Amino acid sequence: MTRPTHSRRQVLGTLAAMGLGVLTAARADTASQPPSDWPQASPVPGGVARLALGPATNRPQAWAGDAPLLVVGDSAGWTALVGIPLSAALGDAQIEVETGGSRRTMPYRIGPKAYAEQRLTVAPRAVDLSPENLARHERERIHQQAVIARFTEPVPPDLRMLAPVDGRRSSSFGLRRVFNGQARQPHSGMDIAAATGTPVRTPLAARVADTGDYFFNGQTVWLDHGGGLLSMLCHLSRINVRVGDVLAAGQNLGAVGATGRVTGPHLHWSVLLNQTAVDPALFIHA
Ligand SMILES: [Zn+2]
């Protein structure tokens, strides 16, 4: 008895019946070459891990803890882009992946990254909040958590971002700040030096998710790029957009300022992925 042999045409026909197109079969050869618009892979605290999920007809769902992950690619090979918290422990970590109704755990490793530390001695009043300001900040923190938890579709078709203003970019993401001997939250974004009034661009096509004037962040615009990818632009002197506006990459949204708790005009830009602040520099590579 002879085994049936399959012609290429038959194999492709079978793949098509499985929902995997001929195009998919042809593109599998290039699966090792990730699209150049993806964020740089940097599996460290404050970085982005790119985890290959393999081929599947439909986009798999994936989670880090309870937070849904941005999954990009196509049926020839999907990739989860995982934002890693600055506070993450080094070593073994995992995500959950659901493909075609079956769920699995996918391990990965978080490597070390040394961020700079800044020790400052400041007047006690600059560190300790009044009860009123503490209450205000707590309300704003809860409001902000709801914005951060957004996960909308479609996922962004392109992930490379524009720097929102021209100017000297500090490499301050992840900076560990110690005020009067007390450790504060590490710096969760990129600061770009620019004069008050400098126009601020939309770094990547987005819908405006939130605007407001907040205690620490001052006049702020939150952008929802889709798929749990968000940008936050702070300390603005002027906001030119409203919640719900759909903005193209490069479109003006406001102007640099010094609102909120800052010592001088600059733009603070945070990028969040799966509810986690990651280094914006990973998204503006050439
Ligand atoms: Zn900042």
PDB file of C-alpha atoms and ligand atoms in Angstrom:
ATOM      1  CA  MET A   1       0.000   0.000   0.000  1.00  0.00           C
ATOM      2  CA  THR A   2       1.422   3.354  -0.974  1.00  0.00           C
ATOM      3  CA  ARG A   3       0.946   6.547   1.034  1.00  0.00           C
ATOM      4  CA  PRO A   4      -0.710   9.330  -0.871  1.00  0.00           C
ATOM      5  CA  THR A   5       1.716  12.054  -1.898  1.00  0.00           C
ATOM      6  CA  HIS A   6       0.624  15.647  -1.749  1.00  0.00           C
ATOM      7  CA  SER A   7       1.361  18.078  -4.516  1.00  0.00           C
ATOM      8  CA  ARG A   8       2.170  21.680  -3.563  1.00  0.00           C
ATOM      9  CA  ARG A   9      -1.227  22.644  -4.962  1.00  0.00           C
ATOM     10  CA  GLN A  10      -2.930  20.166  -2.613  1.00  0.00           C
ATOM     11  CA  VAL A  11      -0.957  21.384   0.382  1.00  0.00           C
ATOM     12  CA  LEU A  12      -1.821  24.996  -0.368  1.00  0.00           C
ATOM     13  CA  GLY A  13      -5.449  23.966  -0.877  1.00  0.00           C
ATOM     14  CA  THR A  14      -5.404  22.326   2.554  1.00  0.00           C
ATOM     15  CA  LEU A  15      -3.846  25.423   4.095  1.00  0.00           C
ATOM     16  CA  ALA A  16      -6.519  27.555   2.449  1.00  0.00           C
ATOM     17  CA  ALA A  17      -9.204  25.279   3.882  1.00  0.00           C
ATOM     18  CA  MET A  18      -7.623  25.836   7.313  1.00  0.00           C
ATOM     19  CA  GLY A  19      -7.890  29.549   6.746  1.00  0.00           C
ATOM     20  CA  LEU A  20      -4.189  29.960   6.016  1.00  0.00           C
ATOM     21  CA  GLY A  21      -3.940  31.623   2.642  1.00  0.00           C
ATOM     22  CA  VAL A  22      -1.367  31.068  -0.061  1.00  0.00           C
ATOM     23  CA  LEU A  23       0.021  34.492   0.823  1.00  0.00           C
ATOM     24  CA  THR A  24       0.565  33.195   4.347  1.00  0.00           C
ATOM     25  CA  ALA A  25       2.537  30.199   3.128  1.00  0.00           C
ATOM     26  CA  ALA A  26       4.713  32.463   0.986  1.00  0.00           C
ATOM     27  CA  ARG A  27       5.355  34.911   3.829  1.00  0.00           C
ATOM     28  CA  ALA A  28       6.432  32.278   6.336  1.00  0.00           C
ATOM     29  CA  ASP A  29       9.966  32.496   4.908  1.00  0.00           C
ATOM     30  CA  THR A  30      10.300  36.058   6.142  1.00  0.00           C
ATOM     31  CA  ALA A  31       8.834  35.439   9.608  1.00  0.00           C
ATOM     32  CA  SER A  32      12.290  35.855  11.179  1.00  0.00           C
ATOM     33  CA  GLN A  33      12.429  39.462   9.934  1.00  0.00           C
ATOM     34  CA  PRO A  34      10.127  41.530  12.150  1.00  0.00           C
ATOM     35  CA  PRO A  35       8.581  44.613  10.575  1.00  0.00           C
ATOM     36  CA  SER A  36      10.839  47.623  11.053  1.00  0.00           C
ATOM     37  CA  ASP A  37       8.104  49.712  12.668  1.00  0.00           C
ATOM     38  CA  TRP A  38       7.902  47.461  15.742  1.00  0.00           C
ATOM     39  CA  PRO A  39       9.376  48.779  18.987  1.00  0.00           C
ATOM     40  CA  GLN A  40      12.899  47.622  19.684  1.00  0.00           C
ATOM     41  CA  ALA A  41      12.993  44.378  21.669  1.00  0.00           C
ATOM     42  CA  SER A  42      14.304  45.125  25.144  1.00  0.00           C
ATOM     43  CA  PRO A  43      13.190  42.493  27.677  1.00  0.00           C
ATOM     44  CA  VAL A  44      14.229  44.479  30.758  1.00  0.00           C
ATOM     45  CA  PRO A  45      12.270  46.425  33.398  1.00  0.00           C
ATOM     46  CA  GLY A  46      10.724  49.407  31.572  1.00  0.00           C
ATOM     47  CA  GLY A  47      11.276  47.710  28.207  1.00  0.00           C
ATOM     48  CA  VAL A  48       9.262  45.708  25.689  1.00  0.00           C
ATOM     49  CA  ALA A  49       9.561  41.945  25.121  1.00  0.00           C
ATOM     50  CA  ARG A  50       8.598  40.585  21.713  1.00  0.00           C
ATOM     51  CA  LEU A  51       7.306  37.049  22.175  1.00  0.00           C
ATOM     52  CA  ALA A  52       6.633  34.898  19.105  1.00  0.00           C
ATOM     53  CA  LEU A  53       3.277  33.119  19.433  1.00  0.00           C
ATOM     54  CA  GLY A  54       3.528  31.106  16.201  1.00  0.00           C
ATOM     55  CA  PRO A  55       1.072  30.863  13.317  1.00  0.00           C
ATOM     56  CA  ALA A  56      -2.690  30.846  13.765  1.00  0.00           C
ATOM     57  CA  THR A  57      -5.625  31.693  11.542  1.00  0.00           C
ATOM     58  CA  ASN A  58      -6.985  34.336  13.888  1.00  0.00           C
ATOM     59  CA  ARG A  59      -5.146  36.806  16.097  1.00  0.00           C
ATOM     60  CA  PRO A  60      -4.470  35.096  19.455  1.00  0.00           C
ATOM     61  CA  GLN A  61      -5.383  36.814  22.711  1.00  0.00           C
ATOM     62  CA  ALA A  62      -2.708  37.197  25.344  1.00  0.00           C
ATOM     63  CA  TRP A  63      -2.417  38.654  28.842  1.00  0.00           C
ATOM     64  CA  ALA A  64       0.231  39.748  31.293  1.00  0.00           C
ATOM     65  CA  GLY A  65      -1.558  39.242  34.592  1.00  0.00           C
ATOM     66  CA  ASP A  66      -5.035  40.710  33.962  1.00  0.00           C
ATOM     67  CA  ALA A  67      -3.880  43.187  31.321  1.00  0.00           C
ATOM     68  CA  PRO A  68      -4.571  42.267  27.685  1.00  0.00           C
ATOM     69  CA  LEU A  69      -1.513  42.405  25.434  1.00  0.00           C
ATOM     70  CA  LEU A  70      -0.955  43.981  22.036  1.00  0.00           C
ATOM     71  CA  VAL A  71      -0.619  41.120  19.525  1.00  0.00           C
ATOM     72  CA  VAL A  72       0.742  42.022  16.086  1.00  0.00           C
ATOM     73  CA  GLY A  73       1.692  40.123  12.953  1.00  0.00           C
ATOM     74  CA  ASP A  74      -0.418  37.950  10.690  1.00  0.00           C
ATOM     75  CA  SER A  75      -1.554  34.340  10.393  1.00  0.00           C
ATOM     76  CA  ALA A  76       1.984  33.241   9.405  1.00  0.00           C
ATOM     77  CA  GLY A  77       3.281  34.333  12.802  1.00  0.00           C
ATOM     78  CA  TRP A  78       1.869  36.416  15.626  1.00  0.00           C
ATOM     79  CA  THR A  79       3.927  38.313  18.194  1.00  0.00           C
ATOM     80  CA  ALA A  80       2.920  39.596  21.610  1.00  0.00           C
ATOM     81  CA  LEU A  81       4.485  42.942  22.551  1.00  0.00           C
ATOM     82  CA  VAL A  82       4.786  42.923  26.322  1.00  0.00           C
ATOM     83  CA  GLY A  83       5.391  46.080  28.328  1.00  0.00           C
ATOM     84  CA  ILE A  84       7.508  45.192  31.385  1.00  0.00           C
ATOM     85  CA  PRO A  85       7.037  47.293  34.553  1.00  0.00           C
ATOM     86  CA  LEU A  86      10.028  49.186  35.931  1.00  0.00           C
ATOM     87  CA  SER A  87       9.261  47.378  39.193  1.00  0.00           C
ATOM     88  CA  ALA A  88       9.389  43.887  37.618  1.00  0.00           C
ATOM     89  CA  ALA A  89      11.550  41.250  39.287  1.00  0.00           C
ATOM     90  CA  LEU A  90      14.396  39.934  37.139  1.00  0.00           C
ATOM     91  CA  GLY A  91      14.336  36.371  35.869  1.00  0.00           C
ATOM     92  CA  ASP A  92      11.398  34.167  34.949  1.00  0.00           C
ATOM     93  CA  ALA A  93       8.146  35.766  33.863  1.00  0.00           C
ATOM     94  CA  GLN A  94       5.176  34.549  31.861  1.00  0.00           C
ATOM     95  CA  ILE A  95       2.203  35.529  29.781  1.00  0.00           C
ATOM     96  CA  GLU A  96      -1.022  33.680  29.065  1.00  0.00           C
ATOM     97  CA  VAL A  97      -1.926  32.985  25.447  1.00  0.00           C
ATOM     98  CA  GLU A  98      -5.252  31.804  24.039  1.00  0.00           C
ATOM     99  CA  THR A  99      -5.284  30.455  20.491  1.00  0.00           C
ATOM    100  CA  GLY A 100      -8.342  28.789  18.983  1.00  0.00           C
ATOM    101  CA  GLY A 101      -9.943  28.176  22.367  1.00  0.00           C
ATOM    102  CA  SER A 102      -6.913  26.594  24.042  1.00  0.00           C
ATOM    103  CA  ARG A 103      -4.970  28.496  26.658  1.00  0.00           C
ATOM    104  CA  ARG A 104      -1.284  28.108  27.461  1.00  0.00           C
ATOM    105  CA  THR A 105       1.410  29.765  29.526  1.00  0.00           C
ATOM    106  CA  MET A 106       4.420  31.158  27.712  1.00  0.00           C
ATOM    107  CA  PRO A 107       7.559  31.802  29.762  1.00  0.00           C
ATOM    108  CA  TYR A 108      10.155  34.452  29.076  1.00  0.00           C
ATOM    109  CA  ARG A 109      13.049  36.051  30.955  1.00  0.00           C
ATOM    110  CA  ILE A 110      13.471  39.596  32.186  1.00  0.00           C
ATOM    111  CA  GLY A 111      17.086  40.732  32.055  1.00  0.00           C
ATOM    112  CA  PRO A 112      18.808  43.427  34.098  1.00  0.00           C
ATOM    113  CA  LYS A 113      19.044  47.124  33.269  1.00  0.00           C
ATOM    114  CA  ALA A 114      20.777  49.672  35.470  1.00  0.00           C
ATOM    115  CA  TYR A 115      18.950  53.002  35.565  1.00  0.00           C
ATOM    116  CA  ALA A 116      20.607  56.107  36.912  1.00  0.00           C
ATOM    117  CA  GLU A 117      19.800  57.378  40.395  1.00  0.00           C
ATOM    118  CA  GLN A 118      19.295  61.008  41.375  1.00  0.00           C
ATOM    119  CA  ARG A 119      19.523  62.079  45.015  1.00  0.00           C
ATOM    120  CA  LEU A 120      18.040  65.447  45.842  1.00  0.00           C
ATOM    121  CA  THR A 121      17.631  67.407  49.014  1.00  0.00           C
ATOM    122  CA  VAL A 122      14.598  69.658  48.728  1.00  0.00           C
ATOM    123  CA  ALA A 123      12.513  71.758  51.117  1.00  0.00           C
ATOM    124  CA  PRO A 124      10.118  69.442  53.017  1.00  0.00           C
ATOM    125  CA  ARG A 125       7.111  71.390  51.719  1.00  0.00           C
ATOM    126  CA  ALA A 126       8.060  70.403  48.156  1.00  0.00           C
ATOM    127  CA  VAL A 127       7.809  66.720  49.047  1.00  0.00           C
ATOM    128  CA  ASP A 128       4.881  66.477  51.464  1.00  0.00           C
ATOM    129  CA  LEU A 129       1.406  67.181  50.109  1.00  0.00           C
ATOM    130  CA  SER A 130      -1.267  69.024  52.081  1.00  0.00           C
ATOM    131  CA  PRO A 131      -4.334  66.913  52.980  1.00  0.00           C
ATOM    132  CA  GLU A 132      -6.313  68.772  50.284  1.00  0.00           C
ATOM    133  CA  ASN A 133      -3.718  68.124  47.603  1.00  0.00           C
ATOM    134  CA  LEU A 134      -3.316  64.527  48.729  1.00  0.00           C
ATOM    135  CA  ALA A 135      -7.080  64.003  48.362  1.00  0.00           C
ATOM    136  CA  ARG A 136      -7.034  65.696  44.948  1.00  0.00           C
ATOM    137  CA  HIS A 137      -4.132  63.550  43.802  1.00  0.00           C
ATOM    138  CA  GLU A 138      -5.905  60.396  44.975  1.00  0.00           C
ATOM    139  CA  ARG A 139      -9.044  61.305  42.958  1.00  0.00           C
ATOM    140  CA  GLU A 140      -6.899  62.004  39.921  1.00  0.00           C
ATOM    141  CA  ARG A 141      -4.959  58.775  40.355  1.00  0.00           C
ATOM    142  CA  ILE A 142      -8.195  56.745  40.307  1.00  0.00           C
ATOM    143  CA  HIS A 143      -9.423  58.647  37.233  1.00  0.00           C
ATOM    144  CA  GLN A 144      -6.105  58.019  35.494  1.00  0.00           C
ATOM    145  CA  GLN A 145      -6.240  54.289  36.271  1.00  0.00           C
ATOM    146  CA  ALA A 146      -9.492  54.074  34.288  1.00  0.00           C
ATOM    147  CA  VAL A 147      -7.821  55.767  31.306  1.00  0.00           C
ATOM    148  CA  ILE A 148      -4.790  53.477  31.523  1.00  0.00           C
ATOM    149  CA  ALA A 149      -7.016  50.361  31.485  1.00  0.00           C
ATOM    150  CA  ARG A 150      -8.397  51.179  28.009  1.00  0.00           C
ATOM    151  CA  PHE A 151      -7.962  48.477  25.386  1.00  0.00           C
ATOM    152  CA  THR A 152      -9.582  49.390  22.079  1.00  0.00           C
ATOM    153  CA  GLU A 153      -9.498  48.007  18.559  1.00  0.00           C
ATOM    154  CA  PRO A 154      -8.320  48.048  15.896  1.00  0.00           C
ATOM    155  CA  VAL A 155      -4.719  47.559  16.958  1.00  0.00           C
ATOM    156  CA  PRO A 156      -2.398  50.164  15.413  1.00  0.00           C
ATOM    157  CA  PRO A 157      -1.391  49.281  11.818  1.00  0.00           C
ATOM    158  CA  ASP A 158       1.980  50.982  12.348  1.00  0.00           C
ATOM    159  CA  LEU A 159       3.909  51.277  15.613  1.00  0.00           C
ATOM    160  CA  ARG A 160       6.763  53.663  14.852  1.00  0.00           C
ATOM    161  CA  MET A 161       6.237  56.976  16.661  1.00  0.00           C
ATOM    162  CA  LEU A 162       7.319  60.523  15.959  1.00  0.00           C
ATOM    163  CA  ALA A 163       9.003  62.490  18.724  1.00  0.00           C
ATOM    164  CA  PRO A 164       6.155  64.797  19.844  1.00  0.00           C
ATOM    165  CA  VAL A 165       8.399  67.866  19.908  1.00  0.00           C
ATOM    166  CA  ASP A 166      11.847  68.673  18.600  1.00  0.00           C
ATOM    167  CA  GLY A 167      14.326  69.326  21.350  1.00  0.00           C
ATOM    168  CA  ARG A 168      16.914  67.731  23.564  1.00  0.00           C
ATOM    169  CA  ARG A 169      15.609  64.383  24.772  1.00  0.00           C
ATOM    170  CA  SER A 170      16.724  63.521  28.221  1.00  0.00           C
ATOM    171  CA  SER A 171      17.510  59.864  28.725  1.00  0.00           C
ATOM    172  CA  SER A 172      15.641  60.109  31.992  1.00  0.00           C
ATOM    173  CA  PHE A 173      13.150  57.255  31.589  1.00  0.00           C
ATOM    174  CA  GLY A 174      13.577  54.953  34.577  1.00  0.00           C
ATOM    175  CA  LEU A 175      15.605  57.486  36.578  1.00  0.00           C
ATOM    176  CA  ARG A 176      15.392  56.472  40.254  1.00  0.00           C
ATOM    177  CA  ARG A 177      14.723  59.563  42.327  1.00  0.00           C
ATOM    178  CA  VAL A 178      15.463  59.851  46.007  1.00  0.00           C
ATOM    179  CA  PHE A 179      14.198  63.036  47.686  1.00  0.00           C
ATOM    180  CA  ASN A 180      15.475  63.707  51.208  1.00  0.00           C
ATOM    181  CA  GLY A 181      16.521  60.071  51.473  1.00  0.00           C
ATOM    182  CA  GLN A 182      13.059  58.783  50.474  1.00  0.00           C
ATOM    183  CA  ALA A 183      12.713  56.745  47.281  1.00  0.00           C
ATOM    184  CA  ARG A 184      10.038  58.149  44.939  1.00  0.00           C
ATOM    185  CA  GLN A 185       8.470  56.585  41.882  1.00  0.00           C
ATOM    186  CA  PRO A 186      11.074  56.212  39.122  1.00  0.00           C
ATOM    187  CA  HIS A 187      10.611  58.549  36.173  1.00  0.00           C
ATOM    188  CA  SER A 188       7.939  56.995  33.951  1.00  0.00           C
ATOM    189  CA  GLY A 189       8.529  58.898  30.733  1.00  0.00           C
ATOM    190  CA  MET A 190      10.823  60.909  28.516  1.00  0.00           C
ATOM    191  CA  ASP A 191      11.353  64.628  29.149  1.00  0.00           C
ATOM    192  CA  ILE A 192      12.014  66.785  26.110  1.00  0.00           C
ATOM    193  CA  ALA A 193      13.335  70.294  26.680  1.00  0.00           C
ATOM    194  CA  ALA A 194      11.416  72.918  24.681  1.00  0.00           C
ATOM    195  CA  ALA A 195      10.192  76.475  25.204  1.00  0.00           C
ATOM    196  CA  THR A 196       6.666  77.282  26.352  1.00  0.00           C
ATOM    197  CA  GLY A 197       4.421  77.488  23.298  1.00  0.00           C
ATOM    198  CA  THR A 198       6.346  74.970  21.187  1.00  0.00           C
ATOM    199  CA  PRO A 199       3.744  72.958  19.202  1.00  0.00           C
ATOM    200  CA  VAL A 200       3.254  69.337  20.304  1.00  0.00           C
ATOM    201  CA  ARG A 201       2.676  66.682  17.634  1.00  0.00           C
ATOM    202  CA  THR A 202       0.631  63.502  17.855  1.00  0.00           C
ATOM    203  CA  PRO A 203       3.315  60.770  17.944  1.00  0.00           C
ATOM    204  CA  LEU A 204       1.127  58.072  16.338  1.00  0.00           C
ATOM    205  CA  ALA A 205      -2.448  58.077  14.998  1.00  0.00           C
ATOM    206  CA  ALA A 206      -4.811  58.073  17.971  1.00  0.00           C
ATOM    207  CA  ARG A 207      -8.131  58.948  19.500  1.00  0.00           C
ATOM    208  CA  VAL A 208      -8.031  61.469  22.367  1.00  0.00           C
ATOM    209  CA  ALA A 209      -8.914  59.446  25.466  1.00  0.00           C
ATOM    210  CA  ASP A 210      -8.726  62.140  28.149  1.00  0.00           C
ATOM    211  CA  THR A 211      -7.765  65.736  28.754  1.00  0.00           C
ATOM    212  CA  GLY A 212      -7.476  67.574  32.053  1.00  0.00           C
ATOM    213  CA  ASP A 213      -5.462  69.765  34.386  1.00  0.00           C
ATOM    214  CA  TYR A 214      -3.919  67.516  37.009  1.00  0.00           C
ATOM    215  CA  PHE A 215      -2.000  68.245  40.191  1.00  0.00           C
ATOM    216  CA  PHE A 216       1.324  66.685  39.234  1.00  0.00           C
ATOM    217  CA  ASN A 217       1.007  66.422  35.454  1.00  0.00           C
ATOM    218  CA  GLY A 218      -0.628  69.786  34.755  1.00  0.00           C
ATOM    219  CA  GLN A 219      -2.526  70.164  31.487  1.00  0.00           C
ATOM    220  CA  THR A 220      -2.464  66.681  30.022  1.00  0.00           C
ATOM    221  CA  VAL A 221      -3.622  64.857  26.890  1.00  0.00           C
ATOM    222  CA  TRP A 222      -4.028  61.081  26.865  1.00  0.00           C
ATOM    223  CA  LEU A 223      -3.948  59.387  23.441  1.00  0.00           C
ATOM    224  CA  ASP A 224      -5.349  55.922  22.738  1.00  0.00           C
ATOM    225  CA  HIS A 225      -3.444  54.376  19.815  1.00  0.00           C
ATOM    226  CA  GLY A 226      -5.414  51.085  20.069  1.00  0.00           C
ATOM    227  CA  GLY A 227      -4.491  47.653  21.401  1.00  0.00           C
ATOM    228  CA  GLY A 228      -3.627  48.980  24.857  1.00  0.00           C
ATOM    229  CA  LEU A 229      -0.948  51.341  23.485  1.00  0.00           C
ATOM    230  CA  LEU A 230      -1.361  54.833  24.989  1.00  0.00           C
ATOM    231  CA  SER A 231       0.589  58.069  25.133  1.00  0.00           C
ATOM    232  CA  MET A 232       0.393  60.730  27.846  1.00  0.00           C
ATOM    233  CA  LEU A 233       1.641  64.281  27.179  1.00  0.00           C
ATOM    234  CA  CYS A 234       1.971  66.523  30.233  1.00  0.00           C
ATOM    235  CA  HIS A 235       2.671  70.059  31.497  1.00  0.00           C
ATOM    236  CA  LEU A 236       1.070  71.641  28.399  1.00  0.00           C
ATOM    237  CA  SER A 237       0.424  75.381  28.267  1.00  0.00           C
ATOM    238  CA  ARG A 238      -2.432  74.821  25.819  1.00  0.00           C
ATOM    239  CA  ILE A 239      -4.620  71.900  24.725  1.00  0.00           C
ATOM    240  CA  ASN A 240      -6.049  72.098  21.199  1.00  0.00           C
ATOM    241  CA  VAL A 241      -8.012  68.826  21.128  1.00  0.00           C
ATOM    242  CA  ARG A 242     -11.061  67.314  22.807  1.00  0.00           C
ATOM    243  CA  VAL A 243     -11.892  63.871  24.108  1.00  0.00           C
ATOM    244  CA  GLY A 244     -13.023  61.697  21.182  1.00  0.00           C
ATOM    245  CA  ASP A 245     -11.074  63.605  18.515  1.00  0.00           C
ATOM    246  CA  VAL A 246      -9.330  61.333  16.006  1.00  0.00           C
ATOM    247  CA  LEU A 247      -5.800  62.565  15.303  1.00  0.00           C
ATOM    248  CA  ALA A 248      -3.364  61.658  12.539  1.00  0.00           C
ATOM    249  CA  ALA A 249       0.325  61.143  13.297  1.00  0.00           C
ATOM    250  CA  GLY A 250       2.018  64.531  13.298  1.00  0.00           C
ATOM    251  CA  GLN A 251      -1.179  66.497  13.959  1.00  0.00           C
ATOM    252  CA  ASN A 252      -0.891  69.351  16.482  1.00  0.00           C
ATOM    253  CA  LEU A 253      -2.559  68.705  19.839  1.00  0.00           C
ATOM    254  CA  GLY A 254      -1.308  71.545  22.027  1.00  0.00           C
ATOM    255  CA  ALA A 255       1.780  73.407  23.191  1.00  0.00           C
ATOM    256  CA  VAL A 256       4.643  72.847  25.597  1.00  0.00           C
ATOM    257  CA  GLY A 257       4.313  74.496  28.999  1.00  0.00           C
ATOM    258  CA  ALA A 258       5.188  74.265  32.668  1.00  0.00           C
ATOM    259  CA  THR A 259       1.808  73.395  34.213  1.00  0.00           C
ATOM    260  CA  GLY A 260       1.613  71.010  37.164  1.00  0.00           C
ATOM    261  CA  ARG A 261       4.491  70.314  39.542  1.00  0.00           C
ATOM    262  CA  VAL A 262       7.504  71.206  37.420  1.00  0.00           C
ATOM    263  CA  THR A 263      10.433  73.556  37.742  1.00  0.00           C
ATOM    264  CA  GLY A 264      10.485  74.717  34.115  1.00  0.00           C
ATOM    265  CA  PRO A 265       8.908  74.234  30.680  1.00  0.00           C
ATOM    266  CA  HIS A 266       9.362  70.834  29.065  1.00  0.00           C
ATOM    267  CA  LEU A 267       7.260  68.065  27.593  1.00  0.00           C
ATOM    268  CA  HIS A 268       6.833  64.896  29.612  1.00  0.00           C
ATOM    269  CA  TRP A 269       5.841  62.004  27.332  1.00  0.00           C
ATOM    270  CA  SER A 270       4.860  58.600  28.654  1.00  0.00           C
ATOM    271  CA  VAL A 271       4.099  55.536  26.526  1.00  0.00           C
ATOM    272  CA  LEU A 272       2.005  52.780  28.067  1.00  0.00           C
ATOM    273  CA  LEU A 273       1.620  49.241  26.808  1.00  0.00           C
ATOM    274  CA  ASN A 274      -0.588  46.721  28.678  1.00  0.00           C
ATOM    275  CA  GLN A 275      -1.097  49.361  31.408  1.00  0.00           C
ATOM    276  CA  THR A 276       2.667  49.606  31.883  1.00  0.00           C
ATOM    277  CA  ALA A 277       4.882  52.645  31.315  1.00  0.00           C
ATOM    278  CA  VAL A 278       7.737  51.704  28.970  1.00  0.00           C
ATOM    279  CA  ASP A 279      10.630  53.658  27.501  1.00  0.00           C
ATOM    280  CA  PRO A 280       9.281  55.870  24.663  1.00  0.00           C
ATOM    281  CA  ALA A 281      12.722  55.737  23.002  1.00  0.00           C
ATOM    282  CA  LEU A 282      11.954  52.131  21.982  1.00  0.00           C
ATOM    283  CA  PHE A 283       9.178  53.472  19.706  1.00  0.00           C
ATOM    284  CA  ILE A 284      11.007  56.323  17.960  1.00  0.00           C
ATOM    285  CA  HIS A 285      13.958  54.370  16.586  1.00  0.00           C
ATOM    286  CA  ALA A 286      14.860  55.064  12.960  1.00  0.00           C
TER     287      ALA A 286
HETATM  288 ZN    ZN B   1       8.995  63.831  33.175  1.00  0.00          ZN
END
